[in-house]
mmCIF file of C-alpha atoms in Angstrom:
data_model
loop_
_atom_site.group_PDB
_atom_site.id
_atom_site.type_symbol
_atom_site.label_atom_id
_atom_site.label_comp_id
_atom_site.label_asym_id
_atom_site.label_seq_id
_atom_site.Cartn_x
_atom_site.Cartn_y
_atom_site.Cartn_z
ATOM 1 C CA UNK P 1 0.000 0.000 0.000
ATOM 2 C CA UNK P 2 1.401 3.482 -0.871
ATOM 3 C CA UNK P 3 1.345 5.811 1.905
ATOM 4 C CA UNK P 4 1.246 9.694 1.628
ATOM 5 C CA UNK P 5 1.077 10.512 4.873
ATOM 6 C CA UNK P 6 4.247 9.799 6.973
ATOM 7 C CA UNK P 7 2.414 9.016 10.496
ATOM 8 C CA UNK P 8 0.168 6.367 8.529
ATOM 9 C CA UNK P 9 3.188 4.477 6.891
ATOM 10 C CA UNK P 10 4.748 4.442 10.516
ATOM 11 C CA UNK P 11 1.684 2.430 11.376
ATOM 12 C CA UNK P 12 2.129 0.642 9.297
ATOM 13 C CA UNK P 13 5.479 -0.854 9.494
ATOM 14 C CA UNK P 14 6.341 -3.987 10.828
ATOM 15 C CA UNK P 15 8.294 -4.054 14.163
ATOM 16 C CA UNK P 16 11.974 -4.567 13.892
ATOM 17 C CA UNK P 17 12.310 -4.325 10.249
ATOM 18 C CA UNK P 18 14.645 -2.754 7.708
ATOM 19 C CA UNK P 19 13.473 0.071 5.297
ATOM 20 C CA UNK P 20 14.809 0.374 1.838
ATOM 21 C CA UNK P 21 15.491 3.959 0.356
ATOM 22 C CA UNK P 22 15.488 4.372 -3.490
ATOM 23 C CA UNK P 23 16.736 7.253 -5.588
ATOM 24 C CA UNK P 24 15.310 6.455 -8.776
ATOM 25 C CA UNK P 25 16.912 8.122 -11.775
ATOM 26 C CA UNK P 26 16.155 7.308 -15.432
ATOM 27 C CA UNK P 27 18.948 5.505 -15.882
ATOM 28 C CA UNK P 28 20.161 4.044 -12.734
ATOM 29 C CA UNK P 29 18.151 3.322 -8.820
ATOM 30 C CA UNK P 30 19.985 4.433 -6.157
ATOM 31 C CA UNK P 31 19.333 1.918 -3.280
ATOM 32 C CA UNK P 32 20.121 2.454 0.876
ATOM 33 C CA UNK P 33 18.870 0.037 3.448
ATOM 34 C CA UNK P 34 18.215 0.867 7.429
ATOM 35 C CA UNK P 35 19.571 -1.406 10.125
ATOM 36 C CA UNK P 36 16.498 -2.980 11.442
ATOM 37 C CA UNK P 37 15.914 -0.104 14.156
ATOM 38 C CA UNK P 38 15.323 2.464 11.949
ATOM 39 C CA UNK P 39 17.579 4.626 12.808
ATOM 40 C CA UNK P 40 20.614 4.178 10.474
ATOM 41 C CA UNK P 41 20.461 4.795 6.748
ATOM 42 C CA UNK P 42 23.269 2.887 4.596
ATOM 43 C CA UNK P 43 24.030 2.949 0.995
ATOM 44 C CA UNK P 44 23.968 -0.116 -0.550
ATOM 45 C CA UNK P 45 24.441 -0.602 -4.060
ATOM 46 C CA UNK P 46 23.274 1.302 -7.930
ATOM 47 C CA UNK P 47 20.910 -0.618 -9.592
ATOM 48 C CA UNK P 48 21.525 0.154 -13.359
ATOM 49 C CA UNK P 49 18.007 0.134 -14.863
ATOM 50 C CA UNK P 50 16.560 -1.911 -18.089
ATOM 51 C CA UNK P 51 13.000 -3.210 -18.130
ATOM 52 C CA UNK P 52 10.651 -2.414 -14.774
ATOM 53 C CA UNK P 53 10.313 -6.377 -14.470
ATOM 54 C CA UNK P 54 14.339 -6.499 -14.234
ATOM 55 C CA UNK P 55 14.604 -3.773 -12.293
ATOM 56 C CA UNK P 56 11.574 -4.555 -9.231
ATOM 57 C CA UNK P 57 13.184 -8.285 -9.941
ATOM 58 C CA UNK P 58 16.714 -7.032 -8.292
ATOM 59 C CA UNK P 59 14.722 -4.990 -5.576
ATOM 60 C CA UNK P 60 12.917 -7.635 -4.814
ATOM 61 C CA UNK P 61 16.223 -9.428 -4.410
ATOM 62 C CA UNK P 62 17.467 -6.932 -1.723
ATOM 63 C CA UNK P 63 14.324 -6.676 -0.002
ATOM 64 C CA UNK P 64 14.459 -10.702 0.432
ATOM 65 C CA UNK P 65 18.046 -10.263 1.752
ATOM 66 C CA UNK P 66 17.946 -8.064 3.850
ATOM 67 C CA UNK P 67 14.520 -8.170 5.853
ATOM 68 C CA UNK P 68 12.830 -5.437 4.488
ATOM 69 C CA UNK P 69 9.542 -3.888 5.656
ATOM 70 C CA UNK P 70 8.997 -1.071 3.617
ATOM 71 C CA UNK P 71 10.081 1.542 0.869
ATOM 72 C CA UNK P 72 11.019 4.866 1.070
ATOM 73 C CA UNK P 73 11.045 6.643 -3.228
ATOM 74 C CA UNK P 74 12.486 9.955 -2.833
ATOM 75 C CA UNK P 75 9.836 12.727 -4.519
ATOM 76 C CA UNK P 76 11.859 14.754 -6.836
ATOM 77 C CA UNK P 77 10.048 17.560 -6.366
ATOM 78 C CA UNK P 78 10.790 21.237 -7.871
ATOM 79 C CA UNK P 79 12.197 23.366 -6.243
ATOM 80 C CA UNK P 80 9.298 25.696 -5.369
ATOM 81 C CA UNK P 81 7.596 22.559 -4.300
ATOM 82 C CA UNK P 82 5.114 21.545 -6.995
ATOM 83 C CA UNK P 83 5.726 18.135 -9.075
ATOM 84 C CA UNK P 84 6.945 17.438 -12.598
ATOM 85 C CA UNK P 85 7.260 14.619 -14.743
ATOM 86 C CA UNK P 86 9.733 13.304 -12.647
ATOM 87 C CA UNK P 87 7.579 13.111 -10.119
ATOM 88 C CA UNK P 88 4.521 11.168 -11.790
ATOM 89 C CA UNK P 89 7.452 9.287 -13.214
ATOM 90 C CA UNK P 90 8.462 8.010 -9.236
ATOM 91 C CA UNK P 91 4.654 7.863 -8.448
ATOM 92 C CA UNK P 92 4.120 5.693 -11.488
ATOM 93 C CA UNK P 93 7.025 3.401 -10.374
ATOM 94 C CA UNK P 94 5.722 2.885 -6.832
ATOM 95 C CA UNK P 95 2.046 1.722 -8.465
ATOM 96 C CA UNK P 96 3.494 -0.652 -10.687
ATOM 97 C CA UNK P 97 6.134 -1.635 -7.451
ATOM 98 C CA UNK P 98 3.183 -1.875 -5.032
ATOM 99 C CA UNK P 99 1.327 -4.322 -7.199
ATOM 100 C CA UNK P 100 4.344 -7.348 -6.308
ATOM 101 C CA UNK P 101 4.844 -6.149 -3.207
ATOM 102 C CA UNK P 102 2.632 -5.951 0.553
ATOM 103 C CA UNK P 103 5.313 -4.027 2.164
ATOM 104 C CA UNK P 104 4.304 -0.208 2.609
ATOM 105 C CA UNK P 105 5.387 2.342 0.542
ATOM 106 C CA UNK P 106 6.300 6.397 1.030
ATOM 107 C CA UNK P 107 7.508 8.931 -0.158
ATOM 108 C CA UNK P 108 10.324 11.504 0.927
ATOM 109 C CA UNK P 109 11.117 15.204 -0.517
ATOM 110 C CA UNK P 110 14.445 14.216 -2.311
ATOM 111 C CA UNK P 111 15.202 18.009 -2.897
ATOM 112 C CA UNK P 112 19.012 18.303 -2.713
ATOM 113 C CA UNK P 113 19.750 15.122 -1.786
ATOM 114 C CA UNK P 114 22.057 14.837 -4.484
ATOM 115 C CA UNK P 115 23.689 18.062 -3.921
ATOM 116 C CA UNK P 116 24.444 16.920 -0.130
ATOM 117 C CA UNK P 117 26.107 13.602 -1.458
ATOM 118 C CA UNK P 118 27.795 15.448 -3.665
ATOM 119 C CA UNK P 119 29.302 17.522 -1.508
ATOM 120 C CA UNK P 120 29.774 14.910 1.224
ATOM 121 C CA UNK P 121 31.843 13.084 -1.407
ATOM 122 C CA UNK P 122 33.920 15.849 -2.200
ATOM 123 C CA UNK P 123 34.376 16.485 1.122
ATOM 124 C CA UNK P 124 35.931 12.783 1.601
ATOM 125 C CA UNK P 125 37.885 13.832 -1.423
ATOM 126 C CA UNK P 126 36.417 11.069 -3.860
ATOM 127 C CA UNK P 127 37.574 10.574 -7.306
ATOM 128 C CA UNK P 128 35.647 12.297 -10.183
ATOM 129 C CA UNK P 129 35.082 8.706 -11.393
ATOM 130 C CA UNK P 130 34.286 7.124 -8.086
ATOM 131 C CA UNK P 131 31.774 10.097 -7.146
ATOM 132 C CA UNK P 132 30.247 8.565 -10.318
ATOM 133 C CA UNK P 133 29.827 5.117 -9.360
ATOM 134 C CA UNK P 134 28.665 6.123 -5.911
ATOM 135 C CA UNK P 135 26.310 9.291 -6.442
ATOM 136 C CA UNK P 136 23.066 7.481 -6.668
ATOM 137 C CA UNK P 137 22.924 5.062 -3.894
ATOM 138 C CA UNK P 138 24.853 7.483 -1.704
ATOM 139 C CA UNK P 139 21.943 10.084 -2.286
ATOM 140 C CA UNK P 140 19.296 6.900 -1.488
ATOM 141 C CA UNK P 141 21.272 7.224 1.862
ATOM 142 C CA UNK P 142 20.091 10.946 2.327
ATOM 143 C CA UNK P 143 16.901 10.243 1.433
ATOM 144 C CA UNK P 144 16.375 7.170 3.632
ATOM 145 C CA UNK P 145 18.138 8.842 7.010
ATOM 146 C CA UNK P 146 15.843 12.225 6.264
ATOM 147 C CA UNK P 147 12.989 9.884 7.131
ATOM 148 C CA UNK P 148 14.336 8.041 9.779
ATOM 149 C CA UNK P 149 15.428 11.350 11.592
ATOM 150 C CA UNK P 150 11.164 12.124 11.050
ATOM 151 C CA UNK P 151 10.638 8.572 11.972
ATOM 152 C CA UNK P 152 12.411 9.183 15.867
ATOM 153 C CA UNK P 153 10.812 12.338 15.985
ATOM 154 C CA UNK P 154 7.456 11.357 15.520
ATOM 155 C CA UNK P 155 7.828 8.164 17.742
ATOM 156 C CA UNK P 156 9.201 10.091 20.816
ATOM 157 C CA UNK P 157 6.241 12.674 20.641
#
């Protein structure tokens, strides 16, 4: 089920359970992973994309792995908030993902997600070419951990 609202995905995620972050670009899926907490976001891998079968196929992989119990698809949104054709793009993705999947499904405001793992990369003085490999998956990180932060909050209130 694809949740809009952040309080009613909390709900309903199952207890002790990893969440799965995805940047998904046009031509490659950023993926992160929690520890099963919640409270630590980890970049895992770039997914290059082909077919949405192949793709949701090597998801479905990870999720298997690793224990997951839900999705997090970061919501390119614009800048002044509204949503483009990226955005029905992600939303379209997590309706075809949601039909091979019972795990719970959100959304998070990816705005300048990339730009922080850019940045946190050059920071750690990465090679031009590794920045590259990494960019996507280390911006499903961001994405992921800017949830779990909301996720903490919203449990301790």
């Amino acid at each position: 089920m694809i949740y809009d609202d952040t309080a009613d995905f909390i709900a309903a995620l199952p207890p002790m359970q990893a969440l799965i972050g995805l940047d998904l670009g046009e031509k490659t899926i950023g993926v992160a992973v929690s520890d099963s907490f919640q409270s630590v976001a980890t970049p895992l891998e770039t997914v290059r994309r082909k077919k949405f079968g192949l793709d949701a196929a090597r998801l479905a992989e990870i999720i298997a792995e690793r224990r997951i119990g839900g999705l997090v698809l970061g919501l390119p949104r614009n800048m002044d908030g509204s949503e483009g054709p990226r955005c029905q793009s992600t939303r379209a993705f997590a309706r075809n993902f949601d039909r091979l999947t019972p795990l719970p499904i959100t959304y998070w405001d990816e705005r300048l997600s990339t730009v922080a793992a850019e940045r946190a990369l050059l920071e750690a003085d990465t090679t031009r070419k590794r920045r590259a490999e990494v960019i996507d998956h280390v911006a499903a990180g961001y994405i992921l951990q800017g949830l779990l932060d909301r996720l903490q909050v919203m449990r301790r209130e």
